[in-house]
Amino acid sequence: HGHEGLITLKGRAATEVLRADEITVVEVVFQNILADCSPEEVAAIVSAFVFPDKADGPEAEEELPERLVAAREAMLATHKRIEALLREQGVPTEEEEFGRQCNPGLIGIAYRWASGEQLVDIMPSTTLQEGTIVRAIVRSEELLRKLQDVAKLLGNAKLRSIFKEAATIVHRDIAFIPSLYIQ
């Protein structure tokens, strides 16, 4: 080996990602799980890494495009594989907490938002609070911006462009109106 102390490309990519399940996010990028996804689908998948709340209402049963379902399943399989590897290596992981780090509960709503639907049209089909959805959208946009840096680090211009477009399409309307109370 002789590579002790060297930071791998995956390690450098993981440092670009903050406040999310860094390992799964980086694996999803490295395994090209998002390669064939549209910017709307990428925005939806990324929402899984910034949504810690439980979503078991109608939003969990949202009808999704086939490619998005495939990407979601691949992401969840990757997350499970990483959890097993961490356990194998003796890394303490609390199952419920680890599950919340990659939570597909908002994917349908995030997809609808990224596709241009208004929050007022999305709200009747969910039991989630408006603030919860808006917070997740804002966090998704932040993560998508960080993932642009990861794609740049990897020299993947196509993926960087998709992350950039995904960040652009979610950055709209009520989720990004400056607060009346904060300067």
PDB file of C-alpha atoms in Angstrom, residues 15-82:
ATOM      1  CA  THR A  15     -14.789  17.143   2.526  1.00  0.00           C
ATOM      2  CA  GLU A  16     -16.707  19.215  -0.037  1.00  0.00           C
ATOM      3  CA  VAL A  17     -20.005  17.854   1.300  1.00  0.00           C
ATOM      4  CA  LEU A  18     -21.185  19.153   4.642  1.00  0.00           C
ATOM      5  CA  ARG A  19     -24.204  18.323   6.823  1.00  0.00           C
ATOM      6  CA  ALA A  20     -25.236  15.225   4.958  1.00  0.00           C
ATOM      7  CA  ASP A  21     -24.359  11.564   4.790  1.00  0.00           C
ATOM      8  CA  GLU A  22     -20.997  12.319   3.170  1.00  0.00           C
ATOM      9  CA  ILE A  23     -20.078   8.702   2.501  1.00  0.00           C
ATOM     10  CA  THR A  24     -23.297   7.791   0.679  1.00  0.00           C
ATOM     11  CA  VAL A  25     -23.392  11.112  -1.223  1.00  0.00           C
ATOM     12  CA  VAL A  26     -19.842  10.598  -2.479  1.00  0.00           C
ATOM     13  CA  GLU A  27     -20.512   6.940  -3.365  1.00  0.00           C
ATOM     14  CA  VAL A  28     -23.653   7.955  -5.303  1.00  0.00           C
ATOM     15  CA  VAL A  29     -21.513  10.423  -7.277  1.00  0.00           C
ATOM     16  CA  PHE A  30     -18.580   8.002  -7.772  1.00  0.00           C
ATOM     17  CA  GLN A  31     -20.867   5.143  -8.872  1.00  0.00           C
ATOM     18  CA  ASN A  32     -22.481   7.434 -11.470  1.00  0.00           C
ATOM     19  CA  ILE A  33     -25.937   6.724 -10.047  1.00  0.00           C
ATOM     20  CA  LEU A  34     -26.982  10.219 -11.170  1.00  0.00           C
ATOM     21  CA  ALA A  35     -25.334  10.018 -14.609  1.00  0.00           C
ATOM     22  CA  ASP A  36     -28.540   9.489 -16.609  1.00  0.00           C
ATOM     23  CA  CYS A  37     -30.775  11.652 -14.426  1.00  0.00           C
ATOM     24  CA  SER A  38     -32.311  14.973 -15.403  1.00  0.00           C
ATOM     25  CA  PRO A  39     -31.577  18.030 -13.218  1.00  0.00           C
ATOM     26  CA  GLU A  40     -35.076  17.642 -11.706  1.00  0.00           C
ATOM     27  CA  GLU A  41     -34.350  14.023 -10.797  1.00  0.00           C
ATOM     28  CA  VAL A  42     -30.936  14.938  -9.355  1.00  0.00           C
ATOM     29  CA  ALA A  43     -32.542  17.645  -7.194  1.00  0.00           C
ATOM     30  CA  ALA A  44     -35.066  15.069  -5.951  1.00  0.00           C
ATOM     31  CA  ILE A  45     -32.403  12.448  -5.074  1.00  0.00           C
ATOM     32  CA  VAL A  46     -30.230  15.013  -3.276  1.00  0.00           C
ATOM     33  CA  SER A  47     -33.203  15.917  -1.047  1.00  0.00           C
ATOM     34  CA  ALA A  48     -32.774  12.503   0.639  1.00  0.00           C
ATOM     35  CA  PHE A  49     -29.520  13.712   2.224  1.00  0.00           C
ATOM     36  CA  VAL A  50     -30.962  16.848   3.828  1.00  0.00           C
ATOM     37  CA  PHE A  51     -34.372  15.666   5.046  1.00  0.00           C
ATOM     38  CA  PRO A  52     -34.159  14.195   8.576  1.00  0.00           C
ATOM     39  CA  ASP A  53     -37.907  14.215   9.283  1.00  0.00           C
ATOM     40  CA  LYS A  54     -40.187  11.210   9.137  1.00  0.00           C
ATOM     41  CA  ALA A  55     -42.416  11.204   6.081  1.00  0.00           C
ATOM     42  CA  ASP A  56     -44.957   8.422   6.061  1.00  0.00           C
ATOM     43  CA  GLY A  57     -47.941  10.347   4.779  1.00  0.00           C
ATOM     44  CA  PRO A  58     -49.209  10.453   1.188  1.00  0.00           C
ATOM     45  CA  GLU A  59     -45.924  12.077   0.042  1.00  0.00           C
ATOM     46  CA  ALA A  60     -44.158   8.739   0.650  1.00  0.00           C
ATOM     47  CA  GLU A  61     -46.441   7.145  -1.972  1.00  0.00           C
ATOM     48  CA  GLU A  62     -45.790   9.829  -4.613  1.00  0.00           C
ATOM     49  CA  GLU A  63     -45.772   8.507  -8.194  1.00  0.00           C
ATOM     50  CA  LEU A  64     -42.214   8.867  -9.553  1.00  0.00           C
ATOM     51  CA  PRO A  65     -40.705   8.595 -13.042  1.00  0.00           C
ATOM     52  CA  GLU A  66     -38.977   5.260 -13.738  1.00  0.00           C
ATOM     53  CA  ARG A  67     -35.437   6.729 -13.860  1.00  0.00           C
ATOM     54  CA  LEU A  68     -35.988   8.453 -10.522  1.00  0.00           C
ATOM     55  CA  VAL A  69     -37.225   5.209  -8.937  1.00  0.00           C
ATOM     56  CA  ALA A  70     -34.105   3.420 -10.232  1.00  0.00           C
ATOM     57  CA  ALA A  71     -31.809   6.159  -8.871  1.00  0.00           C
ATOM     58  CA  ARG A  72     -33.625   6.089  -5.501  1.00  0.00           C
ATOM     59  CA  GLU A  73     -33.278   2.305  -5.249  1.00  0.00           C
ATOM     60  CA  ALA A  74     -29.574   2.439  -6.201  1.00  0.00           C
ATOM     61  CA  MET A  75     -28.969   5.200  -3.619  1.00  0.00           C
ATOM     62  CA  LEU A  76     -30.755   3.242  -0.855  1.00  0.00           C
ATOM     63  CA  ALA A  77     -28.828   0.055  -1.747  1.00  0.00           C
ATOM     64  CA  THR A  78     -25.564   2.033  -1.566  1.00  0.00           C
ATOM     65  CA  HIS A  79     -26.598   3.462   1.809  1.00  0.00           C
ATOM     66  CA  LYS A  80     -27.380  -0.037   3.164  1.00  0.00           C
ATOM     67  CA  ARG A  81     -24.060  -1.380   1.843  1.00  0.00           C
ATOM     68  CA  ILE A  82     -22.164   1.450   3.567  1.00  0.00           C
TER      69      ILE A  82
END
